[in-house]
Short mmCIF file of C-alpha atoms and ligand atoms in Angstrom, two decimals:
data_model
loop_
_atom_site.label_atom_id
_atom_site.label_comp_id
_atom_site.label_asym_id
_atom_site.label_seq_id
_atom_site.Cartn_x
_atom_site.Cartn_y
_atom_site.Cartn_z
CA UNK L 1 100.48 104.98 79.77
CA UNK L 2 102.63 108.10 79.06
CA UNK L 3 100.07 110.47 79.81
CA UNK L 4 99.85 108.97 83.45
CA UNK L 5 103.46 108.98 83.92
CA UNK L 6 104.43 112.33 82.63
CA UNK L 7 101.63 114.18 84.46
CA UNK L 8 103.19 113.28 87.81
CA UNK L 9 106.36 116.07 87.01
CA UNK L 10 109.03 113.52 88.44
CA UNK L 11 109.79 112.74 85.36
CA UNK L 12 111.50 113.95 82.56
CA UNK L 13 113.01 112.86 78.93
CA UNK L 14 110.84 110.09 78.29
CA UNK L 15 109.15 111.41 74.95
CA UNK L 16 110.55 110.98 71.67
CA UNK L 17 110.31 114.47 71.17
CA UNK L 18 111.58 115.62 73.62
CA UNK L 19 114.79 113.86 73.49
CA UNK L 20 115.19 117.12 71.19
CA UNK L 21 117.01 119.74 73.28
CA UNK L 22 115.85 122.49 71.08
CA UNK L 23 112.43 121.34 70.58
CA UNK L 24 112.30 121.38 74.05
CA UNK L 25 113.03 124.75 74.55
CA UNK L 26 111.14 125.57 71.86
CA UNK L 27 108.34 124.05 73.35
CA UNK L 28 108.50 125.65 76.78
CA UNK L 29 108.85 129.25 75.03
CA UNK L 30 105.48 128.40 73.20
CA UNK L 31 104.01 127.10 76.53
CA UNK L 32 104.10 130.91 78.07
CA UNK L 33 102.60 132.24 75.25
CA UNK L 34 99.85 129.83 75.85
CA UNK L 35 99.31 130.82 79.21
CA UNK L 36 99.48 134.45 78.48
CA UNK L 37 97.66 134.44 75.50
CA UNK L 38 94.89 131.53 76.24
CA UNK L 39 95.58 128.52 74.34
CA UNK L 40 94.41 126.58 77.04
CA UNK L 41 91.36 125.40 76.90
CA UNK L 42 88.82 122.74 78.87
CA UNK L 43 87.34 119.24 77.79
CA UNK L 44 84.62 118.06 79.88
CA UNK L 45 84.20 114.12 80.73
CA UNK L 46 81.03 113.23 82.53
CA UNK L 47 80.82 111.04 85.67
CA UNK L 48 77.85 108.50 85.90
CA UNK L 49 76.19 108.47 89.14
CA UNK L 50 75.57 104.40 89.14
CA UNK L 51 72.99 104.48 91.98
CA UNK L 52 70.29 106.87 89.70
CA UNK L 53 72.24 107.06 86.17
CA UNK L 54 72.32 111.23 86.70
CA UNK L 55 75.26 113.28 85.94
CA UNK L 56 75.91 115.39 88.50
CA UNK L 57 79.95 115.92 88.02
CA UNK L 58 82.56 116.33 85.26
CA UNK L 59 86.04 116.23 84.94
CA UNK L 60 87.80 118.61 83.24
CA UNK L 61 90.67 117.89 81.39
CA UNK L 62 93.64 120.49 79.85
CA UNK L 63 93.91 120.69 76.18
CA UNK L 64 96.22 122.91 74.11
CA UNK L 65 95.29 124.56 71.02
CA UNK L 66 98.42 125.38 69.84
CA UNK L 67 98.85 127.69 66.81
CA UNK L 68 100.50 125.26 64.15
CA UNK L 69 100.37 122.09 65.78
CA UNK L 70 96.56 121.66 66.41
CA UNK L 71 94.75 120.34 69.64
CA UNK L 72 97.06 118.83 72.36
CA UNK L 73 96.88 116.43 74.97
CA UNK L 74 98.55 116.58 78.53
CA UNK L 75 100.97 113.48 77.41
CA UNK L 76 102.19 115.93 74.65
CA UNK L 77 103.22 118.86 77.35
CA UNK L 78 102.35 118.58 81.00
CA UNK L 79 106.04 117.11 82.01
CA UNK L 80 107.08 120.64 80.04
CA UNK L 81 104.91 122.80 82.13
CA UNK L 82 106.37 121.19 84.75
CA UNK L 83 110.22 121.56 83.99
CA UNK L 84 109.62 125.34 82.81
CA UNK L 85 108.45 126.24 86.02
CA UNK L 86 105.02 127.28 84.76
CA UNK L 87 102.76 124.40 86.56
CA UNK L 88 101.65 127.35 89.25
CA UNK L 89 100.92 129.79 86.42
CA UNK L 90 98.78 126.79 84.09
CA UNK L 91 96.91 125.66 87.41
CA UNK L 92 95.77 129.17 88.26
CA UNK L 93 94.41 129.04 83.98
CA UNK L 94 92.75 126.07 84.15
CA UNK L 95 91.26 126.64 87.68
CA UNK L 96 89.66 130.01 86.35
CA UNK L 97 88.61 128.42 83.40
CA UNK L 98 86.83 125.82 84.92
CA UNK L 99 85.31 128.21 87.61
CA UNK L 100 83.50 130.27 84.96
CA UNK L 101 82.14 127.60 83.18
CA UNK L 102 81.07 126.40 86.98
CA UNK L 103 79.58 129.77 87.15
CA UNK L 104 77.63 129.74 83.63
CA UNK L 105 76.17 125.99 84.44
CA UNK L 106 75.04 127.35 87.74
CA UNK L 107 73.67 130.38 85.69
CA UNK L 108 71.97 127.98 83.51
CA UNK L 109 69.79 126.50 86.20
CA UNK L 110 72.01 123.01 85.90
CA UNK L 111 74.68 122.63 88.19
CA UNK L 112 77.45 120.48 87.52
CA UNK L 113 80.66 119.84 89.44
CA UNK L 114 83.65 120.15 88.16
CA UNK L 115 86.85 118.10 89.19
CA UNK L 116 90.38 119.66 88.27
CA UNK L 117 93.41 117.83 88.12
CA UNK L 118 96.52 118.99 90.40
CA UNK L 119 100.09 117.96 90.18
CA UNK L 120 102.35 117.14 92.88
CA UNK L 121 103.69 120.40 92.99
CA UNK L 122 101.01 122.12 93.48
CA UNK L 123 100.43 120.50 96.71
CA UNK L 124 103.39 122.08 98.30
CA UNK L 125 101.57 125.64 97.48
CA UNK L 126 100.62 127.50 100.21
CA UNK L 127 98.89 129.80 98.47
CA UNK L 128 96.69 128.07 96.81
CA UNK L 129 94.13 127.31 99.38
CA UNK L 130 93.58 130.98 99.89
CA UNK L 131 93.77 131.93 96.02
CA UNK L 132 90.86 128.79 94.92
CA UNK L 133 88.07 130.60 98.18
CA UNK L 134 89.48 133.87 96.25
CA UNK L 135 88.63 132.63 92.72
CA UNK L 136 85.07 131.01 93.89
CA UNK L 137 83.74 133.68 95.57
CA UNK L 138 84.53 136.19 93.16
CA UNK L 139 82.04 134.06 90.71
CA UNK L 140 79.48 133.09 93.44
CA UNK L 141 80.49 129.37 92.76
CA UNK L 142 79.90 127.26 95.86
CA UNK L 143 83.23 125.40 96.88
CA UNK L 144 80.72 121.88 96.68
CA UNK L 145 81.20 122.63 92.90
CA UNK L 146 84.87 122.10 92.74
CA UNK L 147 86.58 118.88 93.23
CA UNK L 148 90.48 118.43 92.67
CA UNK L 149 92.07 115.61 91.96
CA UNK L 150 95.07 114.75 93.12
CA UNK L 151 97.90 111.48 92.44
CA UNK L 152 99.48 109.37 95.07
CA UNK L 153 102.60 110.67 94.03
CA UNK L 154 102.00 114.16 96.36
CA UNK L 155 103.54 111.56 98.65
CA UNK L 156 106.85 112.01 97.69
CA UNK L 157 106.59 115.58 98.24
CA UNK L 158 106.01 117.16 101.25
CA UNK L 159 103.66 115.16 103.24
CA UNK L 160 103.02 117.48 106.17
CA UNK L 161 102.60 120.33 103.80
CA UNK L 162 100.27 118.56 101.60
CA UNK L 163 97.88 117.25 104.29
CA UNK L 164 97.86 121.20 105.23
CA UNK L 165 97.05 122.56 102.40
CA UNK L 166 94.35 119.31 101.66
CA UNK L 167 92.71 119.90 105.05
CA UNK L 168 92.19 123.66 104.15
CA UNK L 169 90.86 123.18 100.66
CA UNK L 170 88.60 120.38 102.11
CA UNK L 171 87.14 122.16 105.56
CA UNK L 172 86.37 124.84 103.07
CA UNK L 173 83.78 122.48 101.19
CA UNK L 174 86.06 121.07 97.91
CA UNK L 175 85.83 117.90 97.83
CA UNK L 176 89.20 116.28 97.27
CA UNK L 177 89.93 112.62 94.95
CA UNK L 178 92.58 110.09 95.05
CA UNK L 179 93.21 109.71 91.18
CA UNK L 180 94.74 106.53 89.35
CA UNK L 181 94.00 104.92 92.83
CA UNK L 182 96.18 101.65 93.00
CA UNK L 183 99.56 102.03 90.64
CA UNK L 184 100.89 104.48 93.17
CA UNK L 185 101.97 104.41 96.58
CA UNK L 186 99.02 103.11 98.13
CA UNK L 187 98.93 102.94 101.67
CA UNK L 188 96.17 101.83 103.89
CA UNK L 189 98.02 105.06 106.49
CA UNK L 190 97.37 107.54 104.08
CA UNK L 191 93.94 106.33 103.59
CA UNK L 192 93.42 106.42 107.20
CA UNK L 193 95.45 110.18 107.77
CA UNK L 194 94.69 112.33 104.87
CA UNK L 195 91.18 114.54 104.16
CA UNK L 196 90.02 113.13 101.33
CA UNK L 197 86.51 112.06 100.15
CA UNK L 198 87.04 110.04 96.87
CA UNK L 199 89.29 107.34 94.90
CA UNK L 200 89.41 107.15 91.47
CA UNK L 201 90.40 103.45 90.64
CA UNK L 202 92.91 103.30 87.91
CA UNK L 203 92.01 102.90 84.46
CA UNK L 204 94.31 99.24 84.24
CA UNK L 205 91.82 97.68 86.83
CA UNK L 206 89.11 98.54 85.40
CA UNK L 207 89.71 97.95 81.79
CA UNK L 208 91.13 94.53 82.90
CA UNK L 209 88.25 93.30 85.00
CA UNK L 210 85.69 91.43 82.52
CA UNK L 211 88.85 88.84 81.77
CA UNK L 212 90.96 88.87 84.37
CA UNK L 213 89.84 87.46 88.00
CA UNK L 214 92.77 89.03 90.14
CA UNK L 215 91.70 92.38 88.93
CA UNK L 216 88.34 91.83 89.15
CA UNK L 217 88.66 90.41 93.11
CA UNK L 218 90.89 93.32 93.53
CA UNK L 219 88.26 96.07 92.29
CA UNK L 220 85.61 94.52 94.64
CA UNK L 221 87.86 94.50 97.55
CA UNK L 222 88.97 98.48 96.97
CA UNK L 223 84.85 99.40 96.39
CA UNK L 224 84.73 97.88 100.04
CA UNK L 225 87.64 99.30 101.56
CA UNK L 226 86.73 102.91 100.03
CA UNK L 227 83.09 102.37 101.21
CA UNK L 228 84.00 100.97 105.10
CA UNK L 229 86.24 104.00 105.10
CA UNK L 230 83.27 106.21 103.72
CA UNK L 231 85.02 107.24 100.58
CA UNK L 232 83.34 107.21 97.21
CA UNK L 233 84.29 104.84 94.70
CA UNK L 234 84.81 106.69 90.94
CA UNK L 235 86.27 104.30 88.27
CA UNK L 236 87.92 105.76 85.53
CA UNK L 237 88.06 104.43 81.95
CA UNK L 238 84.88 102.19 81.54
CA UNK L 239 84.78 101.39 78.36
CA UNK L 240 82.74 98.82 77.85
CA UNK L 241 78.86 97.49 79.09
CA UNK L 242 80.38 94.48 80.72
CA UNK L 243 82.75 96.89 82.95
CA UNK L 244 79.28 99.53 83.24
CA UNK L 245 77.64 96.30 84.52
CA UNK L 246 79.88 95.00 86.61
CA UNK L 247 81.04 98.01 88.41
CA UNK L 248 77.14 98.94 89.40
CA UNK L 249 76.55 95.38 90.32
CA UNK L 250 79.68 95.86 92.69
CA UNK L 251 78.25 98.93 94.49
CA UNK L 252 80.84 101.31 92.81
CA UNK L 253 79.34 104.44 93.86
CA UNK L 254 80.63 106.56 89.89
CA UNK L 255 81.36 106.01 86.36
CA UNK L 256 83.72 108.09 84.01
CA UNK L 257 84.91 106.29 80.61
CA UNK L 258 84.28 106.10 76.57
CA UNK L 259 81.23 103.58 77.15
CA UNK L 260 79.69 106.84 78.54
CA UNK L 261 81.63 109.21 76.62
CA UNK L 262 84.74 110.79 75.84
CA UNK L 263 85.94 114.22 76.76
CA UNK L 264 84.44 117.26 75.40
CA UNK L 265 84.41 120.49 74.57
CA UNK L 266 81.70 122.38 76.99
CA UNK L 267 79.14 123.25 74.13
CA UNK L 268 78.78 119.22 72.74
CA UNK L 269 79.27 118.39 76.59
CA UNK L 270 75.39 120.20 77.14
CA UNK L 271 74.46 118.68 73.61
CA UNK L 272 75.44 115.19 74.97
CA UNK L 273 73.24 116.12 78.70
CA UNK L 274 70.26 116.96 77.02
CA UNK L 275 70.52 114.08 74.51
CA UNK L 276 70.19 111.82 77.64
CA UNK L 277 67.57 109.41 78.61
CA UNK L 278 65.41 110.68 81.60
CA UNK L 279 68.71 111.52 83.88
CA UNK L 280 67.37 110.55 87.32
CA UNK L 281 66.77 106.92 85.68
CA UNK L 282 68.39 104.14 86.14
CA UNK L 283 70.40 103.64 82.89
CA UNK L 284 69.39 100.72 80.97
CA UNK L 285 71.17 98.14 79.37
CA UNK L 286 71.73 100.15 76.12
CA UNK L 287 73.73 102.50 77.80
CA UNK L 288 74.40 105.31 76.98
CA UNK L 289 74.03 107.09 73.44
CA UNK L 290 77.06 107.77 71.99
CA UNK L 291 78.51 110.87 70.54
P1 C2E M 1 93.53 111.54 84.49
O1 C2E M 1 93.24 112.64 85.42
O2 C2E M 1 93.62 110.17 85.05
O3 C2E M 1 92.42 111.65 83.37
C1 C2E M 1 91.90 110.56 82.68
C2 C2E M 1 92.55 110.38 81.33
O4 C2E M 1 92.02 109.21 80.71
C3 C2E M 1 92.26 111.51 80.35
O5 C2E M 1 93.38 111.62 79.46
C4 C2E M 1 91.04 110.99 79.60
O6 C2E M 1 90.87 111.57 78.32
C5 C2E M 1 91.38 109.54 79.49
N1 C2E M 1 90.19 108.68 79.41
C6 C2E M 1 88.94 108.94 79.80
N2 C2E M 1 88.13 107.89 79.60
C7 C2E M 1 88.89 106.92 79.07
C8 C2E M 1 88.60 105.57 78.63
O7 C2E M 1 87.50 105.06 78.71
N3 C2E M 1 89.66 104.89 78.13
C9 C2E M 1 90.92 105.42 78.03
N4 C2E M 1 91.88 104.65 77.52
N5 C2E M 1 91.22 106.68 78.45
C10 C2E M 1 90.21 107.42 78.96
P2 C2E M 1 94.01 113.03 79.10
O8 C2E M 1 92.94 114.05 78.92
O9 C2E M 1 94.99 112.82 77.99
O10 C2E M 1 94.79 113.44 80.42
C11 C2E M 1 95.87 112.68 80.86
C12 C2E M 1 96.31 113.11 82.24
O11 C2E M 1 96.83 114.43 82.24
C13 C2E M 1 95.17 113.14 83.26
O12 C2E M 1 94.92 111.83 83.72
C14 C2E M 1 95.76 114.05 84.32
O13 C2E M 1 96.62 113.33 85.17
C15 C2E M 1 96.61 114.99 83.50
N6 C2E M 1 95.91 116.28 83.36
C16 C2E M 1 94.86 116.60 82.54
N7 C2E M 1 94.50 117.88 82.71
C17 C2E M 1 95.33 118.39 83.66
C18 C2E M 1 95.46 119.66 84.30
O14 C2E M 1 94.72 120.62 84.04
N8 C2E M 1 96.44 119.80 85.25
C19 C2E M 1 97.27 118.77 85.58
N9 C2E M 1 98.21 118.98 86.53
N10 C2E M 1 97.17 117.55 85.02
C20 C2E M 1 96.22 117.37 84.07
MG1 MG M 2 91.95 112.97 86.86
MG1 MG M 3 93.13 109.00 86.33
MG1 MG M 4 76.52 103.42 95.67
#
């Protein structure tokens, strides 16, 4: 579970890599070249509505195509971008990057959400509100096109600030997640407090569910809580049909996993859409085609 742990910022020196002072640096020199010269680019992971099978929403997730050591995942540099001080810089990238793509679906005649991850530290950003209105309007995207996703772990930051800077993003139409929903600091106040519309149940519950009967009572019990509250229910990491199953049978309101498919670049991400079954179906028990 690196990948979780290093994308929440707090933490540092955990990769064997790393451990390599000059690597490090190394590393964090390369990383503002990529921002400046636009090594960043976006993988695309669809989210199964389970009520009609349709894909209305993606998440988009940060790769790096670095020069000499091929295509990156966040576990491999997102603690970095942290620790250099370039998180603000590689938010404002990835935000623009998803935008236009927002803007060319919508140009397309299909629509398709797209939800952006944000670190902690972004969420004690004043700006930021004002900047993401800035960036969508400037491409004619509607703000019901971008969802951000954010970790319990904004918690330990500022917690006045962040509901701030949530409520703005939020009254302005984005609609805001709760991600890896249960290995945080989940608290029923925060639920109750904070403007947000979603949780995205953790991968470990989900993948656990078919075999184990705690985590299976426990995902039931959190697609009720999120539903009396009127949140959506996303689960992340479905890989399998008995999870696909089960989670629909529960009433979870979205899908995202491998079962459905895995991340991917924007041009095989429209390949994969029009590959699909009649969208507004129902998806049948063959699931869904793979890749
Ligand atoms: P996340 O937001 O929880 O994203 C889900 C991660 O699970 C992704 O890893 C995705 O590729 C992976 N995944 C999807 N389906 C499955 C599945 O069925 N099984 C398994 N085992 N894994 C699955 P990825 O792309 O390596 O990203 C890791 C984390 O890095 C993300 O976790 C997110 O917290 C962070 N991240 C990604 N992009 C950005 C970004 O642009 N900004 C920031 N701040 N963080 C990002
Ligand atoms: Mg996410
Ligand atoms: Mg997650
Ligand atoms: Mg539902």
């Amino acid at each position: 579970y690196k990948a979780k742990v290093s994308g929440t910022g707090y933490h540092v020196y955990d990769d064997v890599d790393h451990d390599d002072g000059a690597a490090r640096l190394r590393t964090m020199d390369e990383l503002q070249s990529a921002i400046a010269e636009g090594q960043f680019v976006l993988h695309y992971q669809p989210k199964v509505d389970l009520d009609t099978g349709a894909v209305h929403s993606v998440e988009a997730l940060t790769r790096w195509e670095h020069p000499t050591r091929g295509l990156l995942h966040p576990g491999d540099f997102i603690d970095l971008v942290e620790d250099a001080g370039l998180m603000r810089a590689m938010t404002r990238v990835v935000l623009a990057i998803a935008l236009d793509q927002a803007a060319r679906w919508r140009a397309d005649g299909h629509p398709v959400s797209i939800a952006v991850n944000l670190s902690a530290s972004s969420l004690v950003d004043e700006g930021l509100p004002d900047e993401v209105f800035t960036m969508l309007s400037v491409r004619g995207v509607p703000a019901t096109d971008l969802q951000l996703e954010i970790t319990e772990d904004f918690l330990m930051a500022d917690r006045d600030r962040a509901r701030k800077i949530l409520s703005r993003l939020r009254t302005g139409g984005i609609r805001i997640s709760i991600d890896d929903y249960g290995t945080g600091y989940s608290s029923l106040s925060y639920l109750r407090d904070l403007p947000v519309d979603e949780l995205k149940l953790d991968r470990s519950f989900v993948q656990t569910m078919t075999d184990d009967d705690h985590a299976a009572a426990l995902v039931a019990s959190t697609i009720s809580l999120a539903h009396s509250l009127g949140l959506r229910m996303v689960a992340e990491g479905v890989e399998t049909l008995g999870a696909y199953t089960e989670l629909t049978r529960l009433g979870c309101d979205e899908a995202q996993g491998y079962f459905i498919s895995k991340p991917l670049p924007a041009a095989r991400f429209e390949s994969w859409l029009r590959r699909q079954p009649v969208l507004e179906q129902p998806v049948q028990s063959t699931g869904y085609r793979r890749f």
